[in-house]
Each structure stands twice: as structure tokens, then as C-alpha cells.
Short mmCIF file of C-alpha atoms and ligand atoms in Angstrom, two decimals:
data_model
loop_
_atom_site.label_atom_id
_atom_site.label_comp_id
_atom_site.label_asym_id
_atom_site.label_seq_id
_atom_site.Cartn_x
_atom_site.Cartn_y
_atom_site.Cartn_z
CA UNK S 1 164.89 100.83 107.24
CA UNK S 2 168.29 100.41 108.96
CA UNK S 3 167.25 102.84 111.71
CA UNK S 4 164.07 100.86 112.24
CA UNK S 5 166.06 97.62 112.49
CA UNK S 6 168.39 99.20 115.06
CA UNK S 7 165.38 100.32 117.08
CA UNK S 8 164.00 96.80 117.04
CA UNK S 9 167.37 95.37 118.12
CA UNK S 10 167.64 97.93 120.91
CA UNK S 11 164.15 97.12 122.12
CA UNK S 12 164.93 93.40 122.03
CA UNK S 13 168.08 93.97 124.06
CA UNK S 14 166.24 95.77 126.82
CA UNK S 15 163.72 92.93 126.91
CA UNK S 16 166.44 90.32 127.24
CA UNK S 17 168.68 92.14 129.74
CA UNK S 18 166.62 91.69 132.92
CA UNK S 19 166.71 87.93 132.44
CA UNK S 20 170.47 87.91 131.91
CA UNK S 21 171.02 90.00 135.03
CA UNK S 22 169.53 87.28 137.22
CA UNK S 23 172.36 84.99 136.16
CA UNK S 24 175.75 85.45 137.76
CA UNK S 25 177.77 84.36 134.72
CA UNK S 26 179.32 86.91 132.38
CA UNK S 27 178.96 86.50 128.61
CA UNK S 28 182.37 85.40 127.29
CA UNK S 29 183.43 85.61 123.62
CA UNK S 30 183.46 82.38 121.54
CA UNK S 31 187.26 82.10 121.75
CA UNK S 32 186.84 81.87 125.51
CA UNK S 33 184.25 79.14 125.00
CA UNK S 34 186.58 76.96 122.93
CA UNK S 35 189.44 77.43 125.42
CA UNK S 36 187.18 76.42 128.28
CA UNK S 37 185.88 73.37 126.43
CA UNK S 38 189.46 72.26 125.70
CA UNK S 39 190.28 72.64 129.39
CA UNK S 40 187.40 70.29 130.21
CA UNK S 41 187.82 67.54 127.59
CA UNK S 42 191.31 68.05 126.13
CA UNK S 43 192.17 68.94 122.51
CA UNK S 44 191.55 65.42 121.22
CA UNK S 45 187.92 65.53 122.26
CA UNK S 46 187.01 68.76 120.53
CA UNK S 47 186.38 69.33 116.81
CA UNK S 48 186.34 72.78 115.30
CA UNK S 49 187.51 72.17 111.72
CA UNK S 50 184.61 72.62 109.32
CA UNK S 51 185.37 69.40 107.42
CA UNK S 52 185.21 67.40 110.67
CA UNK S 53 181.99 69.02 111.80
CA UNK S 54 180.02 68.57 108.58
CA UNK S 55 179.29 65.01 109.74
CA UNK S 56 177.37 66.46 112.68
CA UNK S 57 175.34 68.94 110.66
CA UNK S 58 172.54 66.53 109.72
CA UNK S 59 170.78 63.40 110.84
CA UNK S 60 168.37 60.91 109.24
CA UNK S 61 165.65 63.53 108.62
CA UNK S 62 165.28 65.24 105.24
CA UNK S 63 166.12 68.76 106.43
CA UNK S 64 168.77 71.32 105.61
CA UNK S 65 172.07 70.76 107.44
CA UNK S 66 173.53 73.28 109.91
CA UNK S 67 177.25 73.09 110.67
CA UNK S 68 177.86 73.77 114.38
CA UNK S 69 180.56 75.95 115.93
CA UNK S 70 182.20 73.02 117.72
CA UNK S 71 181.70 69.35 118.51
CA UNK S 72 182.69 68.19 121.98
CA UNK S 73 183.07 64.62 123.26
CA UNK S 74 182.94 64.24 127.05
CA UNK S 75 184.43 61.08 128.54
CA UNK S 76 182.56 61.12 131.85
CA UNK S 77 179.59 62.70 133.64
CA UNK S 78 181.71 65.30 135.36
CA UNK S 79 182.96 66.63 132.02
CA UNK S 80 179.41 66.59 130.65
CA UNK S 81 178.18 68.72 133.57
CA UNK S 82 181.03 71.18 133.11
CA UNK S 83 180.25 71.48 129.39
CA UNK S 84 176.63 72.34 130.16
CA UNK S 85 177.76 74.95 132.70
CA UNK S 86 180.13 76.56 130.19
CA UNK S 87 177.44 76.63 127.47
CA UNK S 88 175.05 78.15 129.97
CA UNK S 89 177.61 80.81 130.86
CA UNK S 90 178.08 81.68 127.19
CA UNK S 91 174.36 81.33 126.37
CA UNK S 92 175.43 78.95 123.64
CA UNK S 93 172.90 76.52 122.18
CA UNK S 94 173.76 72.87 122.73
CA UNK S 95 172.49 69.87 120.81
CA UNK S 96 173.21 66.48 122.35
CA UNK S 97 173.84 63.74 119.85
CA UNK S 98 173.93 59.98 120.30
CA UNK S 99 174.27 58.29 116.90
CA UNK S 100 172.24 60.87 114.95
CA UNK S 101 169.82 58.25 113.58
CA UNK S 102 166.67 60.11 114.57
CA UNK S 103 164.25 60.80 111.76
CA UNK S 104 162.83 64.12 112.95
CA UNK S 105 165.80 66.52 112.82
CA UNK S 106 166.40 66.33 116.58
CA UNK S 107 170.18 66.51 116.23
CA UNK S 108 170.47 69.16 113.57
CA UNK S 109 172.32 71.97 115.37
CA UNK S 110 170.10 74.90 116.21
CA UNK S 111 172.45 77.48 114.76
CA UNK S 112 176.00 77.90 113.51
CA UNK S 113 177.19 79.21 116.87
CA UNK S 114 175.84 76.14 118.64
CA UNK S 115 177.81 73.26 120.14
CA UNK S 116 177.14 69.59 119.49
CA UNK S 117 177.77 67.32 122.48
CA UNK S 118 178.51 63.76 121.39
CA UNK S 119 177.73 61.01 123.89
CA UNK S 120 179.68 58.29 122.05
CA UNK S 121 182.38 58.10 124.74
CA UNK S 122 179.83 57.83 127.57
CA UNK S 123 179.30 54.22 126.60
CA UNK S 124 179.62 52.13 129.74
CA UNK S 125 177.13 49.62 131.06
CA UNK S 126 177.60 50.53 134.72
CA UNK S 127 175.60 47.70 136.30
CA UNK S 128 173.46 44.72 135.39
CA UNK S 129 171.57 43.70 138.51
CA UNK S 130 170.22 40.18 138.03
CA UNK S 131 168.50 39.93 141.42
CA UNK S 132 166.51 43.15 140.98
CA UNK S 133 166.38 42.96 137.20
CA UNK S 134 167.62 46.36 136.09
CA UNK S 135 170.61 47.83 134.29
CA UNK S 136 172.31 51.18 134.79
CA UNK S 137 173.87 52.65 131.67
CA UNK S 138 175.54 55.75 130.34
CA UNK S 139 173.62 57.41 127.48
CA UNK S 140 176.06 56.47 124.72
CA UNK S 141 175.61 52.70 125.12
CA UNK S 142 174.36 51.22 121.84
CA UNK S 143 170.90 49.63 122.21
CA UNK S 144 171.89 46.22 120.81
CA UNK S 145 174.99 46.10 123.03
CA UNK S 146 172.83 46.25 126.17
CA UNK S 147 170.32 43.78 124.72
CA UNK S 148 173.11 41.27 124.01
CA UNK S 149 174.78 41.78 127.39
CA UNK S 150 171.59 41.11 129.37
CA UNK S 151 170.56 38.20 127.15
CA UNK S 152 173.72 36.35 128.25
CA UNK S 153 172.27 36.47 131.76
CA UNK S 154 168.83 35.21 130.73
CA UNK S 155 167.37 38.73 130.87
CA UNK S 156 165.59 40.76 128.24
CA UNK S 157 165.57 44.46 127.29
CA UNK S 158 162.72 44.49 124.74
CA UNK S 159 162.74 47.96 123.07
CA UNK S 160 164.31 47.33 119.67
CA UNK S 161 164.20 50.18 117.19
CA UNK S 162 165.08 49.05 113.66
CA UNK S 163 168.29 51.03 114.20
CA UNK S 164 169.27 49.15 117.38
CA UNK S 165 172.67 48.14 116.01
CA UNK S 166 173.73 51.80 116.04
CA UNK S 167 171.22 53.89 118.05
CA UNK S 168 172.11 54.81 121.63
CA UNK S 169 170.04 54.35 124.76
CA UNK S 170 170.27 58.11 125.47
CA UNK S 171 168.80 58.76 122.02
CA UNK S 172 166.14 56.09 122.59
CA UNK S 173 165.11 57.64 125.91
CA UNK S 174 165.14 61.19 124.53
CA UNK S 175 162.95 60.07 121.59
CA UNK S 176 160.88 57.52 123.52
CA UNK S 177 161.85 55.12 120.76
CA UNK S 178 159.64 52.20 119.87
CA UNK S 179 160.52 49.28 117.65
CA UNK S 180 159.37 45.92 116.43
CA UNK S 181 158.22 44.59 119.80
CA UNK S 182 156.00 47.50 120.85
CA UNK S 183 152.79 45.51 120.47
CA UNK S 184 153.49 43.12 123.34
CA UNK S 185 156.27 44.81 125.28
CA UNK S 186 155.65 48.55 124.93
CA UNK S 187 158.26 51.18 124.14
CA UNK S 188 161.27 52.79 125.81
CA UNK S 189 159.20 54.76 128.36
CA UNK S 190 157.92 51.48 129.79
CA UNK S 191 161.48 50.48 130.76
CA UNK S 192 162.93 53.68 132.22
CA UNK S 193 162.89 53.34 136.02
CA UNK S 194 164.96 56.43 136.64
CA UNK S 195 167.65 58.66 135.24
CA UNK S 196 169.88 61.60 136.06
CA UNK S 197 170.46 64.66 133.95
CA UNK S 198 172.13 68.05 133.92
CA UNK S 199 169.65 70.90 133.79
CA UNK S 200 170.26 73.98 131.65
CA UNK S 201 172.47 75.54 134.37
CA UNK S 202 174.55 72.38 134.72
CA UNK S 203 172.97 71.27 138.02
CA UNK S 204 172.82 67.48 138.42
CA UNK S 205 169.25 66.23 138.92
CA UNK S 206 168.28 62.66 139.85
CA UNK S 207 164.86 61.11 139.40
CA UNK S 208 163.26 57.70 139.85
CA UNK S 209 164.93 54.79 141.63
CA UNK S 210 166.12 51.20 141.41
CA UNK S 211 162.88 49.96 142.94
CA UNK S 212 159.93 48.49 141.05
CA UNK S 213 157.73 51.19 142.56
CA UNK S 214 158.62 54.80 143.27
CA UNK S 215 156.06 57.45 144.19
CA UNK S 216 158.23 60.25 145.51
CA UNK S 217 158.21 63.72 144.00
CA UNK S 218 157.21 64.71 140.51
CA UNK S 219 157.68 62.13 137.79
CA UNK S 220 160.72 63.88 136.34
CA UNK S 221 161.73 60.65 134.65
CA UNK S 222 158.48 60.71 132.66
CA UNK S 223 159.10 64.35 131.78
CA UNK S 224 162.57 63.64 130.46
CA UNK S 225 161.56 60.62 128.35
CA UNK S 226 160.77 61.95 124.88
CA UNK S 227 162.09 65.46 125.68
CA UNK S 228 164.56 65.33 122.75
CA UNK S 229 167.37 67.13 124.54
CA UNK S 230 165.22 70.21 125.23
CA UNK S 231 164.87 69.92 129.02
CA UNK S 232 168.19 68.50 130.17
CA UNK S 233 171.17 66.37 129.23
CA UNK S 234 170.85 62.79 130.42
CA UNK S 235 174.01 61.21 131.87
CA UNK S 236 172.74 57.98 133.46
CA UNK S 237 169.70 55.75 132.93
CA UNK S 238 168.22 52.94 135.05
CA UNK S 239 166.44 50.47 132.77
CA UNK S 240 164.01 47.73 133.72
CA UNK S 241 164.84 44.20 132.54
CA UNK S 242 162.50 41.24 132.31
CA UNK S 243 163.05 37.48 132.01
CA UNK S 244 164.09 36.34 128.53
CA UNK S 245 161.20 34.46 126.86
CA UNK S 246 161.85 30.71 126.84
CA UNK S 247 160.57 30.12 123.31
CA UNK S 248 159.96 32.06 120.10
CA UNK S 249 158.29 31.24 116.81
CA UNK S 250 158.62 33.41 113.71
CA UNK S 251 156.60 33.10 110.54
CA UNK S 252 155.98 34.81 107.20
CA UNK S 253 152.40 35.00 105.85
CA UNK S 254 152.09 35.76 102.14
CA UNK S 255 149.08 37.71 100.77
CA UNK S 256 147.78 38.58 97.36
CA UNK S 257 146.59 42.01 98.51
CA UNK S 258 147.65 44.46 101.20
CA UNK S 259 143.98 44.76 102.16
CA UNK S 260 143.92 41.09 103.24
CA UNK S 261 147.17 41.49 105.16
CA UNK S 262 145.98 44.57 107.01
CA UNK S 263 142.66 42.89 107.84
CA UNK S 264 144.62 39.96 109.30
CA UNK S 265 146.35 42.33 111.73
CA UNK S 266 142.97 43.40 113.11
CA UNK S 267 141.77 39.76 113.17
CA UNK S 268 144.77 38.54 115.20
CA UNK S 269 144.31 41.29 117.79
CA UNK S 270 140.56 40.67 117.92
CA UNK S 271 141.34 36.99 118.69
CA UNK S 272 143.07 38.21 121.89
CA UNK S 273 146.50 37.04 120.78
CA UNK S 274 149.34 39.46 121.35
CA UNK S 275 152.34 38.56 119.17
CA UNK S 276 155.68 40.03 120.18
CA UNK S 277 156.03 41.36 116.64
CA UNK S 278 153.55 41.89 113.81
CA UNK S 279 155.12 43.68 110.85
CA UNK S 280 153.69 44.45 107.43
CA UNK S 281 155.55 44.93 104.13
CA UNK S 282 153.80 46.04 100.95
CA UNK S 283 154.81 44.81 97.50
CA UNK S 284 156.93 47.90 96.81
CA UNK S 285 158.94 47.28 99.98
CA UNK S 286 159.17 43.51 99.42
CA UNK S 287 160.76 44.05 96.02
CA UNK S 288 163.18 46.65 97.38
CA UNK S 289 164.19 44.42 100.31
CA UNK S 290 164.59 41.34 98.13
CA UNK S 291 166.83 43.08 95.64
CA UNK S 292 168.87 44.53 98.54
CA UNK S 293 169.14 41.54 100.89
CA UNK S 294 168.35 38.45 98.77
CA UNK S 295 166.43 37.03 101.72
CA UNK S 296 164.19 34.86 99.53
CA UNK S 297 161.05 36.96 99.93
CA UNK S 298 158.28 36.29 97.37
CA UNK S 299 158.45 39.35 95.10
CA UNK S 300 155.02 38.67 93.56
CA UNK S 301 153.23 38.89 96.91
CA UNK S 302 150.89 41.84 97.36
CA UNK S 303 151.98 42.04 100.99
CA UNK S 304 153.68 40.06 103.74
CA UNK S 305 153.11 39.79 107.45
CA UNK S 306 156.17 38.92 109.51
CA UNK S 307 155.01 37.59 112.85
CA UNK S 308 156.73 36.39 116.00
CA UNK S 309 155.07 34.93 119.09
CA UNK S 310 157.12 34.32 122.22
CA UNK S 311 156.79 33.19 125.82
CA UNK S 312 156.38 29.83 127.53
CA UNK S 313 156.92 26.97 125.03
CA UNK S 314 153.35 25.62 125.45
CA UNK S 315 151.82 29.06 124.93
CA UNK S 316 154.06 29.72 121.93
CA UNK S 317 152.91 26.45 120.31
CA UNK S 318 149.25 27.32 120.88
CA UNK S 319 149.51 30.99 119.81
CA UNK S 320 151.64 30.06 116.80
CA UNK S 321 149.09 27.51 115.63
CA UNK S 322 146.18 29.93 116.08
CA UNK S 323 147.98 32.80 114.31
CA UNK S 324 148.70 30.47 111.38
CA UNK S 325 145.00 29.51 111.24
CA UNK S 326 143.87 33.16 111.32
CA UNK S 327 146.31 34.05 108.54
CA UNK S 328 144.88 31.30 106.33
CA UNK S 329 141.27 32.19 107.24
CA UNK S 330 141.90 35.79 106.19
CA UNK S 331 143.33 34.80 102.82
CA UNK S 332 147.04 34.05 103.24
CA UNK S 333 148.33 32.14 100.22
CA UNK S 334 150.98 30.50 102.40
CA UNK S 335 152.40 30.68 105.90
CA UNK S 336 156.03 29.68 106.35
CA UNK S 337 157.24 29.02 109.90
CA UNK S 338 160.98 29.44 110.57
CA UNK S 339 162.43 26.06 111.50
CA UNK S 340 165.67 27.22 113.10
CA UNK S 341 167.43 30.31 114.45
CA UNK S 342 169.23 30.97 111.17
CA UNK S 343 165.92 31.16 109.29
CA UNK S 344 164.40 33.33 112.03
CA UNK S 345 167.41 35.70 111.87
CA UNK S 346 167.07 35.93 108.07
CA UNK S 347 163.42 37.02 108.37
CA UNK S 348 164.17 39.77 110.85
CA UNK S 349 167.35 40.92 109.14
CA UNK S 350 165.29 41.35 105.97
CA UNK S 351 162.71 43.43 107.84
CA UNK S 352 165.39 45.56 109.48
CA UNK S 353 166.92 46.29 106.08
CA UNK S 354 163.66 47.81 104.73
CA UNK S 355 164.68 51.44 105.21
CA UNK S 356 168.16 50.97 103.72
CA UNK S 357 166.69 48.96 100.83
CA UNK S 358 164.15 51.69 99.97
CA UNK S 359 166.79 54.41 100.39
CA UNK S 360 168.74 52.90 97.47
CA UNK S 361 165.90 53.53 95.03
CA UNK S 362 165.77 57.34 94.92
CA UNK S 363 167.95 60.25 96.09
CA UNK S 364 165.50 61.37 98.80
CA UNK S 365 163.58 59.19 101.24
CA UNK S 366 160.99 60.59 103.63
CA UNK S 367 159.94 58.08 106.27
CA UNK S 368 156.85 58.97 108.27
CA UNK S 369 155.43 57.31 111.37
CA UNK S 370 151.90 58.64 111.72
CA UNK S 371 150.11 56.06 113.83
CA UNK S 372 146.47 55.03 114.11
CA UNK S 373 144.50 52.82 116.50
CA UNK S 374 145.37 49.35 115.21
CA UNK S 375 141.79 48.53 114.22
CA UNK S 376 142.11 51.43 111.75
CA UNK S 377 145.10 49.92 109.91
CA UNK S 378 142.99 48.81 106.90
CA UNK S 379 141.55 52.37 106.58
CA UNK S 380 145.02 53.94 106.85
CA UNK S 381 146.47 51.57 104.24
CA UNK S 382 143.64 52.52 101.87
CA UNK S 383 144.26 56.24 102.48
CA UNK S 384 147.98 55.84 101.75
CA UNK S 385 147.17 54.23 98.40
CA UNK S 386 144.79 57.10 97.57
CA UNK S 387 147.33 59.75 98.61
CA UNK S 388 150.05 58.09 96.52
CA UNK S 389 147.75 58.19 93.47
CA UNK S 390 146.43 61.71 94.10
CA UNK S 391 149.89 63.29 94.32
CA UNK S 392 151.52 60.94 91.80
CA UNK S 393 154.33 59.91 94.14
CA UNK S 394 155.85 56.54 95.14
CA UNK S 395 155.03 55.44 98.67
CA UNK S 396 156.42 52.19 100.06
CA UNK S 397 154.58 51.05 103.17
CA UNK S 398 155.98 48.85 105.90
CA UNK S 399 156.12 48.93 109.65
CA UNK S 400 154.80 47.95 113.00
CA UNK S 401 151.25 47.16 111.86
CA UNK S 402 150.42 45.48 115.16
CA UNK S 403 150.84 48.83 116.95
CA UNK S 404 148.99 50.77 114.24
CA UNK S 405 152.39 52.30 113.47
CA UNK S 406 153.00 52.11 109.73
CA UNK S 407 155.97 53.74 108.03
CA UNK S 408 154.73 55.23 104.76
CA UNK S 409 158.01 55.94 102.98
CA UNK S 410 158.03 58.46 100.18
CA UNK S 411 160.71 58.07 97.53
CA UNK S 412 161.52 61.21 95.68
CA UNK S 413 164.23 63.64 94.66
CA UNK S 414 164.16 66.86 96.65
CA UNK S 415 165.83 68.68 93.74
CA UNK S 416 162.70 68.15 91.64
CA UNK S 417 160.84 71.16 92.98
CA UNK S 418 157.44 70.34 91.48
CA UNK S 419 157.52 66.79 92.84
CA UNK S 420 158.82 67.96 96.23
CA UNK S 421 155.88 70.34 96.51
CA UNK S 422 153.50 67.41 95.95
CA UNK S 423 155.42 65.38 98.53
CA UNK S 424 154.94 68.12 101.13
CA UNK S 425 151.22 68.19 100.42
CA UNK S 426 151.06 64.40 100.65
CA UNK S 427 152.85 64.39 104.03
CA UNK S 428 150.35 66.87 105.44
CA UNK S 429 147.48 64.80 104.11
CA UNK S 430 148.95 61.66 105.75
CA UNK S 431 149.06 63.53 109.08
CA UNK S 432 145.48 64.77 108.64
CA UNK S 433 144.20 61.32 107.79
CA UNK S 434 145.95 59.74 110.81
CA UNK S 435 144.41 62.37 113.10
CA UNK S 436 140.94 61.87 111.56
CA UNK S 437 141.28 58.16 112.35
CA UNK S 438 142.01 58.98 116.00
CA UNK S 439 145.78 58.60 115.63
CA UNK S 440 148.92 60.63 116.21
CA UNK S 441 151.52 62.38 114.04
CA UNK S 442 154.35 60.30 115.50
CA UNK S 443 154.23 56.85 117.05
CA UNK S 444 157.96 56.75 117.76
CA UNK S 445 160.16 59.15 115.79
CA UNK S 446 159.41 62.23 117.86
CA UNK S 447 158.68 65.83 116.89
CA UNK S 448 162.12 67.40 116.45
CA UNK S 449 162.17 70.08 113.77
CA UNK S 450 160.30 68.04 111.18
CA UNK S 451 156.94 67.81 112.94
CA UNK S 452 157.12 70.98 115.06
CA UNK S 453 155.06 73.00 112.53
CA UNK S 454 152.28 70.38 112.64
CA UNK S 455 152.18 69.69 116.37
CA UNK S 456 149.30 72.05 117.07
CA UNK S 457 147.05 70.06 114.73
CA UNK S 458 147.24 67.22 117.23
CA UNK S 459 147.70 68.85 120.63
CA UNK S 460 145.84 72.16 120.25
CA UNK S 461 147.19 75.61 121.11
CA UNK S 462 147.07 75.39 124.88
CA UNK S 463 149.33 72.32 125.00
CA UNK S 464 151.93 74.18 122.90
CA UNK S 465 151.77 77.27 125.11
CA UNK S 466 152.00 75.15 128.26
CA UNK S 467 155.01 73.29 126.83
CA UNK S 468 156.71 76.60 126.00
CA UNK S 469 156.15 77.90 129.56
CA UNK S 470 157.52 74.65 130.97
CA UNK S 471 160.53 74.93 128.72
CA UNK S 472 161.18 78.55 129.66
CA UNK S 473 161.08 77.62 133.33
CA UNK S 474 163.58 74.79 132.84
CA UNK S 475 165.77 76.56 130.31
CA UNK S 476 165.47 80.34 130.70
CA UNK S 477 168.29 81.08 128.24
CA UNK S 478 166.89 78.73 125.61
CA UNK S 479 170.16 76.87 125.13
CA UNK S 480 168.91 73.26 125.15
CA UNK S 481 168.27 72.17 121.56
CA UNK S 482 166.35 75.33 120.62
CA UNK S 483 163.63 75.10 117.97
CA UNK S 484 162.86 71.41 118.52
CA UNK S 485 159.36 70.22 119.51
CA UNK S 486 157.75 73.55 120.39
CA UNK S 487 159.39 75.66 117.69
CA UNK S 488 160.51 79.11 118.82
CA UNK S 489 159.68 79.75 122.49
C1 LIG N 1 167.30 52.53 109.76
C2 LIG N 1 166.56 53.19 110.89
C3 LIG N 1 165.57 52.49 111.55
C4 LIG N 1 164.90 53.08 112.62
N1 LIG N 1 163.94 52.35 113.26
C5 LIG N 1 163.30 52.89 114.32
C6 LIG N 1 162.29 52.15 115.01
O1 LIG N 1 161.97 51.03 114.66
N2 LIG N 1 161.70 52.75 116.06
C7 LIG N 1 162.05 54.01 116.49
O2 LIG N 1 161.49 54.49 117.48
N3 LIG N 1 162.98 54.73 115.83
C8 LIG N 1 163.62 54.22 114.78
N4 LIG N 1 164.57 54.95 114.12
C9 LIG N 1 164.88 56.32 114.56
C10 LIG N 1 166.08 56.44 115.55
O3 LIG N 1 166.97 55.37 115.41
C11 LIG N 1 165.60 56.58 116.99
O4 LIG N 1 164.94 57.81 117.16
C12 LIG N 1 166.73 56.49 118.04
O5 LIG N 1 166.15 56.53 119.32
C13 LIG N 1 167.76 57.60 117.92
O6 LIG N 1 168.90 57.22 118.67
P1 LIG N 1 170.28 57.99 118.44
O7 LIG N 1 171.27 57.47 119.40
O8 LIG N 1 170.65 57.96 117.03
O9 LIG N 1 169.84 59.45 118.90
P2 LIG N 1 170.12 60.81 118.14
O10 LIG N 1 169.51 60.78 116.80
O11 LIG N 1 171.56 61.14 118.24
O12 LIG N 1 169.31 61.81 119.07
C14 LIG N 1 167.91 61.75 119.14
C15 LIG N 1 167.39 62.84 120.08
O13 LIG N 1 167.81 62.55 121.41
C16 LIG N 1 168.52 63.63 121.97
N5 LIG N 1 169.54 63.06 122.84
C17 LIG N 1 170.46 62.12 122.51
N6 LIG N 1 171.19 61.81 123.61
C18 LIG N 1 170.72 62.55 124.63
C19 LIG N 1 171.07 62.70 126.00
N7 LIG N 1 172.07 62.02 126.56
N8 LIG N 1 170.38 63.57 126.77
C20 LIG N 1 169.36 64.29 126.24
N9 LIG N 1 168.99 64.21 124.94
C21 LIG N 1 169.65 63.35 124.15
C22 LIG N 1 169.07 64.40 120.78
O14 LIG N 1 169.32 65.75 121.09
C23 LIG N 1 167.93 64.23 119.77
O15 LIG N 1 166.93 65.18 120.02
C24 LIG N 1 165.23 54.40 113.02
C25 LIG N 1 166.22 55.11 112.33
C26 LIG N 1 166.88 54.52 111.28
C27 LIG N 1 167.94 55.32 110.57
#
């Protein structure tokens, strides 16, 4: 057996060697790696103690943690480029990490000899250009920080993941994050005009421009958006800004059943009204949120729709009135319109607390984001209820119903093996149902490690093989966040 293993290892080595020979760098032992990283960032910006690094061994996905070999915190682009070069030289896997809030395992280190690169100190807003309406940022800028900075100038950066108070723009771009305003304003990809990144060899690559239009070369910007740290390390992003809407109206519609609420979503869209936000909360989630945030939500409601229309004041008045009418026509027991900013803020703070509120109920929370065409929301809601019953598990449902992007949230305890097995079956059935309805496995949380095993169900084999070839071409040593999206390449 041992001899056989040695033969396999030997064979593997001869397969790998020709590739390594094409690269001028020598393989240097790990000690050399740490010394070189310290030279680049200084001792204070490098963690190697196990107790420090445990924090960077997991993210918001329910997956096993992996403690990395080192955590490094560059303070500028130059240092970031040098780090990539050193990792390339050592053939060391690198996982870039913003705030680690992703829900698909994208920042779980690939192996224990890997390095985590934290972008937290690359947190400068480099430019806000009011005349041409764009911003240039480093990847570690927190999403809400940019939104607040541009709002002061009458500008608007719409993508607003529920995690915007902590998530970074680098993480948003790498995940193509969505949020509560996707229905009217789209998602992160719709706002990335250009970016620069370090490729797997540490070469600096620029793509896109500061112009509204740009048709030169390949759309490398599009390739990088949603690439989850597997194709390059982003160091600068140019983001489109738009004028801040002049008026907003938020309301809460209360329903006896989730069926009525989900039918209202389809009815509003069919009426050719596009609210900025159209969120659904089922009774399970309402109760969790109310006990967590004391926002005054009606705990007896079967479901709630939280709706915001925005734009020109006249249009907001008209759309607001019509949305209210539709809600009542489709069975709303009441529709409460926020009368001031404080009330509006309370509504949205309650919605944004949904995940934290549910997380308090059980030791393990699995939040999915399988998405369906929005007209299929009532069918998806029905399927979720059936799946919950079939596998005897608790599923709270909330999310961006206007985009067809619900968040079925399974509450469980991973230590209960029998229940966990049923949860895994339920997750697969949720994916299957979304695909049958013409949907996708992930509307916004990305593939990471969590959905990699299921990707082929949606894309087919040839898309996976093409992606692996693309990846090999861009990262021949497989050092950029290995294992994510395409699995082993
Ligand atoms: C409470 C809560 C609510 C959420 N709500 C939403 C929501 O409404 N919509 C939504 O889309 N998501 C949501 N998320 C998921 C998550 O916040 C997003 O995926 C977010 O974009 C991750 O940002 P981050 O800074 O935490 O990135 P991380 O989790 O640190 O990283 C995410 C991915 O990006 C890569 N990456 C990070 N920086 C770079 C870089 N500079 N270059 C290359 N790759 C990089 C990482 O390697 C990883 O693969 C939520 C999460 C939580 C916990």
C-alpha cells in the first residue's frame, strides 16, 4: 500500500514539474515566506499565532473552519501586489478577506498552509467625482461608509446588502452582492465601471474606465465581478453613482396568509410599478424579529410586505397610492405608511435584523438564496412550506421577494446528526425546486464552497469545464482561493 502511494506521489510530481519549470521563482520554505511577508507589511500587520488566526478560519457559512498559516494586512496597493508575488513564488494558496460576512464559505482558507489577506486597511475612498458621478475606492471600504459619503453630496450608491454596515465593497464586487434595492436599481455588477487587480503572478491589471461607455478590450471588469477571489485580487474599484432620489415612501402591508402576500408581489409587478424595495417576512420571521428588535411588528400576521417607492415626489405619491390600493385589493388587512424618517428607519432596521433575530433561535442557521423568476414567488413559497413539512424542519422565510430572491432560513442544530441529514436533503430539494421553476441556486450569495457541489445542476458540465480551463489559464499554480466555485481544478 505504502509503495503504491509513493508511486502515485512520484507520478504526480512528474506531472506537476513541467509547469513549475516555466516559472522563474524557486520554491522557498514556509519560514522564508513569513520573513518575506514581514519585510513587506511589518510585524504588526502579520498574524501567525493560532489564537489570533482562529477568527479568520470561518465566515458566515455553515462549514467547517480551516485555520490558515498566516494572516497578512497590507496597507497599500504596492504591499498587496508584493504579497501576491511572494505567495506565487511559494505556490501558497491565498484567500482574500473583506469582512468575512459572505454566506457561501468564500473566505474559509483553502488549506492550513494558506495565507489570508485582509483588506481592512485598504479602506480609503480615493475620489468622489460629482461632475462625472463616480467614486473610486479601495476594496476594504465598508459599503455603508461609501453610501453615506456620497449621500452628503446628493448622490446615491444603491447596492445595499443587508450586511452593508460591515461588508466591504471588495467583498460586494467579488460576490456580485445584491440587497434590498435590487428590484429597481440592480445589483453590484450594474455599478462597477472599472477596477484594477493583481493577477496570480502579482502583475497589476487595469480594466474599464471612468467613462459612462467603454468598449475597449475584453470585459475584464465583468469577469472579475463575482469571481470570489479566484481570478485576481482587486485593489481599486470605480463605482457608478446616480442622483439621490428626491422622495421616498415606505409602508408595511399586513396579511393573514403568506399566499396573499406573495400574490401581491406578482400583482404589483404586473401593474408596471417598480418599487425600490419589496421585502417579504413570514410569520416565523416576524415573531423572531419582533422579539429581537421590538419594532412593533404585528406578531399575529401571517406575513408582511415591507415596501418602499422612491423617485420624483409626484411619482412617489402616485406609485405609493397605487401600491396601497393593490395591497388592499389582494387582501391586506392593513397598510401602514411611515409618516417620518424615524418610522421609516424603524421599518428597515427591523428588516435588516431578520438574520440576526433568527440566528438567536437555534445553534445553527442555514440561509439560502435560491432565486426564481418573480412571477413564480407564490409557487416557491408553497414549495418551501411543503419541504419544511416533509423533512420536519423549521424554515423561516424572508427576503427580496420583488426580485424573486427569497431567503429560506433553516434553523437547526448541526450536532443533531439525524436532523442535519434531513436539512441537507431539504437544501438540495430547495435548489431543485428553484431550478424547476426557471430560477438559480444563488441570487446574490455566490457559489463559494457551499454551492460548488451543486453548480453543475444549474450550469451543466461544459460550463464547469470551461470555467476550470479559464481558471487554469489565469492561475496556473492554483493559488487564488482554491476549491471555491469550480471545486478542484
Ligand atoms: C446579516 C447578513 C446579511 C446579508 N445580506 C446580504 C444581502 O442582502 N445581499 C447580499 O448579496 N449578501 C448579503 N450578505 C452576504 C455578504 O454580506 C455579502 O456576500 C458581502 O458582499 C460580503 O462582503 P465581505 O466584505 O464580508 O466579503 P468577504 O466575505 O470577506 O469575502 C467575500 C468573497 O469576496 C472575496 N474578496 C473579498 N475581497 C476581495 C478582493 N479585494 N479581491 C478579490 N476577492 C475578494 C473573498 O475571497 C470571498 O470569496 C449578508 C450577510 C450577512 C451576515
